[in-house]
PDB file of C-alpha atoms and ligand atoms in Angstrom:
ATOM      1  CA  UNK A   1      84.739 141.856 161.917  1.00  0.00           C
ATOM      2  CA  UNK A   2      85.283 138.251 162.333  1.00  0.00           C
ATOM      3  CA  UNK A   3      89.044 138.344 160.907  1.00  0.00           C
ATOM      4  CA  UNK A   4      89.964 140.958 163.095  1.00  0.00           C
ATOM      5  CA  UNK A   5      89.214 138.186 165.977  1.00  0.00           C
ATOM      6  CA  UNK A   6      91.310 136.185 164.195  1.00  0.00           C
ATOM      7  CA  UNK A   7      94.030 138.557 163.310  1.00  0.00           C
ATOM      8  CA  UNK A   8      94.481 140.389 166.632  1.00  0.00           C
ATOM      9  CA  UNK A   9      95.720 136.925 168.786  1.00  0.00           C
ATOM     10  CA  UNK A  10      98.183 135.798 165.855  1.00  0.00           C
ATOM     11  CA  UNK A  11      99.416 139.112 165.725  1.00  0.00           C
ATOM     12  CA  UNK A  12     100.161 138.802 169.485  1.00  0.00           C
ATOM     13  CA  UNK A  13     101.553 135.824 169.007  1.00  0.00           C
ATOM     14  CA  UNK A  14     103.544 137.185 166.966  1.00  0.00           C
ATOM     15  CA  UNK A  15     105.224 140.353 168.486  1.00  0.00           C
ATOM     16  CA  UNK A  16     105.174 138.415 171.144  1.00  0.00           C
ATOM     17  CA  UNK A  17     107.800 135.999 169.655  1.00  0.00           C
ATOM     18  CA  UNK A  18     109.914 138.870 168.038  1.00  0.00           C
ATOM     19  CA  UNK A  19     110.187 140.693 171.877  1.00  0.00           C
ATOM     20  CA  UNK A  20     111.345 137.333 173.451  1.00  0.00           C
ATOM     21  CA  UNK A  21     113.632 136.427 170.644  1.00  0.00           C
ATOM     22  CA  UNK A  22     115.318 140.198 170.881  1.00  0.00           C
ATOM     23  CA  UNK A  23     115.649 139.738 174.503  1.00  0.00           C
ATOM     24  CA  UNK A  24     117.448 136.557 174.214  1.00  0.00           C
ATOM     25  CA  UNK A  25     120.032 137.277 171.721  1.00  0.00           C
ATOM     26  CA  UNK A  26     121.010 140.508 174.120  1.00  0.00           C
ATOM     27  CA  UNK A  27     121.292 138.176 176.819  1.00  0.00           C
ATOM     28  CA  UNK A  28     122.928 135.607 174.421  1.00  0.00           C
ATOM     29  CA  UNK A  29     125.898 137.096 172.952  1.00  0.00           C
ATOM     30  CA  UNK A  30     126.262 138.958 176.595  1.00  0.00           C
ATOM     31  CA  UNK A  31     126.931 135.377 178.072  1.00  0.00           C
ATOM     32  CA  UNK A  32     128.696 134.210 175.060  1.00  0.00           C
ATOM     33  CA  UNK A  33     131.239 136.655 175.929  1.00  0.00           C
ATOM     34  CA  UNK A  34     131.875 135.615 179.275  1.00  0.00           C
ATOM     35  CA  UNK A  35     131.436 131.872 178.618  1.00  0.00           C
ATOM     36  CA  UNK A  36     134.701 132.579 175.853  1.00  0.00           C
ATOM     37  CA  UNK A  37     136.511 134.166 178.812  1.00  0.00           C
ATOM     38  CA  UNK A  38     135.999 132.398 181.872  1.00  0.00           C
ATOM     39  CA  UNK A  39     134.328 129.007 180.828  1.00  0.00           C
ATOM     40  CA  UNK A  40     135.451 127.873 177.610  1.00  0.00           C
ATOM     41  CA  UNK A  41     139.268 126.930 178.691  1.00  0.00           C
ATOM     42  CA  UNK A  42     137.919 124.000 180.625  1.00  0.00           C
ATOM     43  CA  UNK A  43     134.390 123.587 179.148  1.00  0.00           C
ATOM     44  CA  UNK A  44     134.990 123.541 176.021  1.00  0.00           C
ATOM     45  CA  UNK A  45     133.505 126.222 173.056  1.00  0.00           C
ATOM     46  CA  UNK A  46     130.856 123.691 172.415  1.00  0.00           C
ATOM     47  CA  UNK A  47     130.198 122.956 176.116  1.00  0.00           C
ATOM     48  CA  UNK A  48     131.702 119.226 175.276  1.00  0.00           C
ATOM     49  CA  UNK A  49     133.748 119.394 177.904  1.00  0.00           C
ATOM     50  CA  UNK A  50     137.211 117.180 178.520  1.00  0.00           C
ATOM     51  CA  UNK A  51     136.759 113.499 179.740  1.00  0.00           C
ATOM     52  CA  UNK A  52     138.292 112.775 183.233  1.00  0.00           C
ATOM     53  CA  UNK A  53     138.564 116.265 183.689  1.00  0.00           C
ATOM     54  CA  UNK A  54     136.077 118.686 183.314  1.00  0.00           C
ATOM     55  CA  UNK A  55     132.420 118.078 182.840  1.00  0.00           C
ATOM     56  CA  UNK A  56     130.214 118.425 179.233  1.00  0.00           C
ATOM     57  CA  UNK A  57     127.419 121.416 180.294  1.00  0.00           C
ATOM     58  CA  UNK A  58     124.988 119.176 177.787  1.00  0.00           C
ATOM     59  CA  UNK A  59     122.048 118.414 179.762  1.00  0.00           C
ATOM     60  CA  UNK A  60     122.687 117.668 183.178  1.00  0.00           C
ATOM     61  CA  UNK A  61     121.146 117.344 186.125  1.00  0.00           C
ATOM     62  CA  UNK A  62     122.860 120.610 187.360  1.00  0.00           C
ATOM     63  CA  UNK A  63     122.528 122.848 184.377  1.00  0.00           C
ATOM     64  CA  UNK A  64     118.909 122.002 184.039  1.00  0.00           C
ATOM     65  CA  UNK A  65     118.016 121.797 187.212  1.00  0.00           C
ATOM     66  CA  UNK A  66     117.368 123.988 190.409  1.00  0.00           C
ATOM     67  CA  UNK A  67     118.969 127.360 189.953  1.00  0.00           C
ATOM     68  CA  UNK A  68     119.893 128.207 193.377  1.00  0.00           C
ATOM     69  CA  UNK A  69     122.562 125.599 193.250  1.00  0.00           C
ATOM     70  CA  UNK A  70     123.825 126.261 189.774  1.00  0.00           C
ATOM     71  CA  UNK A  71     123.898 129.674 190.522  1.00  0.00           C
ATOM     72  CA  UNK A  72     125.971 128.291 193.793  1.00  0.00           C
ATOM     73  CA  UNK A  73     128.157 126.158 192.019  1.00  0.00           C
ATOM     74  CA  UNK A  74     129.408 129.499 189.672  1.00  0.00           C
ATOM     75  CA  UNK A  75     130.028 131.668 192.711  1.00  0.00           C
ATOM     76  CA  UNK A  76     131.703 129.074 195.445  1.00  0.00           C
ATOM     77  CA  UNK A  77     133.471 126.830 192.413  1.00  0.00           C
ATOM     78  CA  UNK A  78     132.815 122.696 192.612  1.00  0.00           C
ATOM     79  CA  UNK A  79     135.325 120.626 194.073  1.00  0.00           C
ATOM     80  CA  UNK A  80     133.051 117.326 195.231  1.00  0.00           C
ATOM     81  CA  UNK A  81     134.162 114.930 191.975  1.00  0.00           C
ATOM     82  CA  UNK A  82     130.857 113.539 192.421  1.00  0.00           C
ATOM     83  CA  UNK A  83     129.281 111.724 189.309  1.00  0.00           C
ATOM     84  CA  UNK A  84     128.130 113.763 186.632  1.00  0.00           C
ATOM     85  CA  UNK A  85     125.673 111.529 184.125  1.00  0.00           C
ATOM     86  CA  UNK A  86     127.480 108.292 184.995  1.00  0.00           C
ATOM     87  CA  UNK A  87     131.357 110.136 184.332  1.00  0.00           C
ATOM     88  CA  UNK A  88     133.308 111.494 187.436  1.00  0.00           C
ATOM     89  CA  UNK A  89     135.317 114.720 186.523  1.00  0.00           C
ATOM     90  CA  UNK A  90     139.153 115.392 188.488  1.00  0.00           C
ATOM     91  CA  UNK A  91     139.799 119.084 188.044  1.00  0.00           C
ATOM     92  CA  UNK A  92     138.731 121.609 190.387  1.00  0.00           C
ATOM     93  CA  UNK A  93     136.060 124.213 189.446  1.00  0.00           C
ATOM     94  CA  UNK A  94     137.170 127.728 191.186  1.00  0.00           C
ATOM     95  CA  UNK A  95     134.845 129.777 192.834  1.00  0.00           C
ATOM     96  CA  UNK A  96     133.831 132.460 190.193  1.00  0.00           C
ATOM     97  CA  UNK A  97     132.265 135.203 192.617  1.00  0.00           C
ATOM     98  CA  UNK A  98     134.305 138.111 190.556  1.00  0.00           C
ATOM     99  CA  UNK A  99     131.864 137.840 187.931  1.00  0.00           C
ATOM    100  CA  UNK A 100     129.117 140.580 188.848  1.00  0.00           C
ATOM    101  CA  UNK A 101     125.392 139.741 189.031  1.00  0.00           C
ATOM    102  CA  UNK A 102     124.582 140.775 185.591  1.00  0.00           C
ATOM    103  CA  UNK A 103     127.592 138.478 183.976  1.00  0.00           C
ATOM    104  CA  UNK A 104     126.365 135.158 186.307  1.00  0.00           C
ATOM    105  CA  UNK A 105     123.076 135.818 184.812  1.00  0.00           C
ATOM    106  CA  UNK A 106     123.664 136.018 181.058  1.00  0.00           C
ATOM    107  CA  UNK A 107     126.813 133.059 181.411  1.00  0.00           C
ATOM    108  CA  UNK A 108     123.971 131.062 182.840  1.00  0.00           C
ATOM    109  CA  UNK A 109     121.246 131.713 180.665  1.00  0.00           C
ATOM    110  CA  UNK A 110     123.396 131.367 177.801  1.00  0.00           C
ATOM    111  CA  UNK A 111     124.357 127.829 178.905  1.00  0.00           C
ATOM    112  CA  UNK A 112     121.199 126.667 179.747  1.00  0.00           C
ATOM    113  CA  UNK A 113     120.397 128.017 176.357  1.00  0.00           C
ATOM    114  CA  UNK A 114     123.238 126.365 174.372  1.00  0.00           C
ATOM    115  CA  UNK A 115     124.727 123.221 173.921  1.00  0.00           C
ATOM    116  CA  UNK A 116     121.120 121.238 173.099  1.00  0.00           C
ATOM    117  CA  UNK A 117     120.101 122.731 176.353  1.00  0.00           C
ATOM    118  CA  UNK A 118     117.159 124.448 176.460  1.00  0.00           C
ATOM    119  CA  UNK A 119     115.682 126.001 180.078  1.00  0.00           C
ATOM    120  CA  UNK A 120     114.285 129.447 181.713  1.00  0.00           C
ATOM    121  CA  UNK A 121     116.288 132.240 182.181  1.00  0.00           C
ATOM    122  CA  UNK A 122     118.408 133.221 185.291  1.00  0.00           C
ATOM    123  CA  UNK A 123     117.749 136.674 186.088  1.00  0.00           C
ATOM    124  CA  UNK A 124     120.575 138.753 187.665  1.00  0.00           C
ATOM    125  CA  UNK A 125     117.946 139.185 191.137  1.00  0.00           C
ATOM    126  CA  UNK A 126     117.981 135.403 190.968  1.00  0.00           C
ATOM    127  CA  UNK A 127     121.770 135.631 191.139  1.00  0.00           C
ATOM    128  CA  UNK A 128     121.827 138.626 193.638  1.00  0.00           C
ATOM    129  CA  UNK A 129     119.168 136.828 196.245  1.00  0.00           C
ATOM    130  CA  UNK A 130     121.276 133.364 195.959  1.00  0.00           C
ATOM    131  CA  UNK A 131     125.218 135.430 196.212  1.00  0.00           C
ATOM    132  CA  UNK A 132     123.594 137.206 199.483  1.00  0.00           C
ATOM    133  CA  UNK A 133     122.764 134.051 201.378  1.00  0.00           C
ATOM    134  CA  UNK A 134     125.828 132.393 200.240  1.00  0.00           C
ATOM    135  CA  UNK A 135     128.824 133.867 201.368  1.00  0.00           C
TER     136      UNK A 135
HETATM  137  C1  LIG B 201     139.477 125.292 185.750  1.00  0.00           C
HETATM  138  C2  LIG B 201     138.482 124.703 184.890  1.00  0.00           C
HETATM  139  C3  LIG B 201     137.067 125.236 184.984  1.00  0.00           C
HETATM  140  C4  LIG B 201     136.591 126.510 184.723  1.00  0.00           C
HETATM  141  C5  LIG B 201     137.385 127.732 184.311  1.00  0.00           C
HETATM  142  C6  LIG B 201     135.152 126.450 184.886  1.00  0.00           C
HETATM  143  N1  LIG B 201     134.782 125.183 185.271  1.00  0.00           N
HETATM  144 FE1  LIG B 201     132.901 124.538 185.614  1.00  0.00          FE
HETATM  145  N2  LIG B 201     133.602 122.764 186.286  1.00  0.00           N
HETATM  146  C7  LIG B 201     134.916 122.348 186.229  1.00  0.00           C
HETATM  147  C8  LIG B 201     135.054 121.042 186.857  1.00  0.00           C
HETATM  148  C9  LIG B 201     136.327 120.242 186.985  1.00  0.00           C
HETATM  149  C10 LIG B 201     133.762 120.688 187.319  1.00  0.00           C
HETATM  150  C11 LIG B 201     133.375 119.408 188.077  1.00  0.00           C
HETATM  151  C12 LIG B 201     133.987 119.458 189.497  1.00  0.00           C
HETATM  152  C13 LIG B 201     133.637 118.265 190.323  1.00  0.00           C
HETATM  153  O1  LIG B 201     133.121 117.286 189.803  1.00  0.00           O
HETATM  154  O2  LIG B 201     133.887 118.312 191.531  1.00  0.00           O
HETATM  155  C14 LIG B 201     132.873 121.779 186.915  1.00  0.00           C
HETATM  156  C15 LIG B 201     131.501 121.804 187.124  1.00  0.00           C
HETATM  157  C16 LIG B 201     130.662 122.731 186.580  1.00  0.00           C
HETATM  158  C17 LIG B 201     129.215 122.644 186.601  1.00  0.00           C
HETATM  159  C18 LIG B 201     128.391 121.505 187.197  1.00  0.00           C
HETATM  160  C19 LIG B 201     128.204 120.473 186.125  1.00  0.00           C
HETATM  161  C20 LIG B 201     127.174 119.455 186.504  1.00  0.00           C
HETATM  162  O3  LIG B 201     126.409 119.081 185.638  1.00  0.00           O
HETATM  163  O4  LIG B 201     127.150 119.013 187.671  1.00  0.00           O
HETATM  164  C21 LIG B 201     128.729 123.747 185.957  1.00  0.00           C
HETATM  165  C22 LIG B 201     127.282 124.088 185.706  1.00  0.00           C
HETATM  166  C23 LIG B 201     129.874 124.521 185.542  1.00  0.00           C
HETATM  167  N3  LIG B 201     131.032 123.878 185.934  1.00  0.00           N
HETATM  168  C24 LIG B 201     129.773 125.717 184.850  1.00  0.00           C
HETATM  169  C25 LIG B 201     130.864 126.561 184.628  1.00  0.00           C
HETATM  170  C26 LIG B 201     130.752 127.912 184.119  1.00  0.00           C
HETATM  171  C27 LIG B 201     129.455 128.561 183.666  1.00  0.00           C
HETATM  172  C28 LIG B 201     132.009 128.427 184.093  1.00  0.00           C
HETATM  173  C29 LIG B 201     132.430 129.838 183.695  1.00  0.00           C
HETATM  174  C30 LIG B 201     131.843 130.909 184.463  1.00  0.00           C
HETATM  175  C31 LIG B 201     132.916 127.392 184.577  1.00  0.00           C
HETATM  176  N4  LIG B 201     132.178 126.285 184.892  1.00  0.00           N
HETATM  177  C32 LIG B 201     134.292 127.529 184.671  1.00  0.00           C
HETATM  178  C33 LIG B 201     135.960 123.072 185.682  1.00  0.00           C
HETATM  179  C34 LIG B 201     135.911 124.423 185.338  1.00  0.00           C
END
């Protein structure tokens, strides 16, 4: 009787970890995808980046930070030049408000997720609430 008090939480532990993990890698080679496409050109595969011109994604302020104004910064583009860890960046960031709800949300996850990053998910309601007020 007493193992089974023992068994049952590492077992939820467990399936617990194999759900999240099979969630993420969905998500994860969803946003790959449209990282390749539409980010990688100026980000860099690796998220590295291009000095002078566009900005690493490796653990900023932005990336890790509030997700209303990530989320912003995908759909309106960034254009400010302001400094980014020190380094101030000269090309211009389009707006990216093609990308539908469900692509904003896995592109973002996946960064926040890549890179040496490591923060919570961006859910495509997030992304649907923040597009709606910004327009
Ligand atoms: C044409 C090149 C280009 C493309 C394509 C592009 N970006 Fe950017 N991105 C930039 C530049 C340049 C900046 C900085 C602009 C500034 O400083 O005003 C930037 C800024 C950012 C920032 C803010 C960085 C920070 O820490 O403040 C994020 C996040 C970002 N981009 C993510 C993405 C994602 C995700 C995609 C693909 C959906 C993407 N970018 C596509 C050039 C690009």
């Amino acid at each position: 009787m007493k193992r089974i008090f023992f068994l049952i939480p590492v077992a939820s532990i467990v399936l617990i970890g194999m759900t999240t993990q099979q969630i993420d890698k969905k998500v994860m080679d969803r946003g790959k995808k449209v990282y390749s496409q539409y980010c990688s050109p100026c980000h860099q595969a690796d998220g590295s980046g291009v000095p002078g011109l566009n900005p690493p994604l490796e653990k900023t302020t932005h990336v890790l930070g509030n997700k209303s104004s990530l989320i912003k910064i995908i759909l309106k583009g960034l254009n400010t030049h302001e400094e980014i860890n020190g380094e101030t960046y000269n090309n211009v960031m389009a707006p990216h408000n093609h990308l539908t709800d469900q692509q904003i949300s896995d592109v973002l996850t996946y960064v926040r997720n890549s890179f040496g990053n490591k923060a919570s998910l961006i859910t495509v309601a997030e992304v649907k609430s923040v597009r709606a007020k910004t327009k």
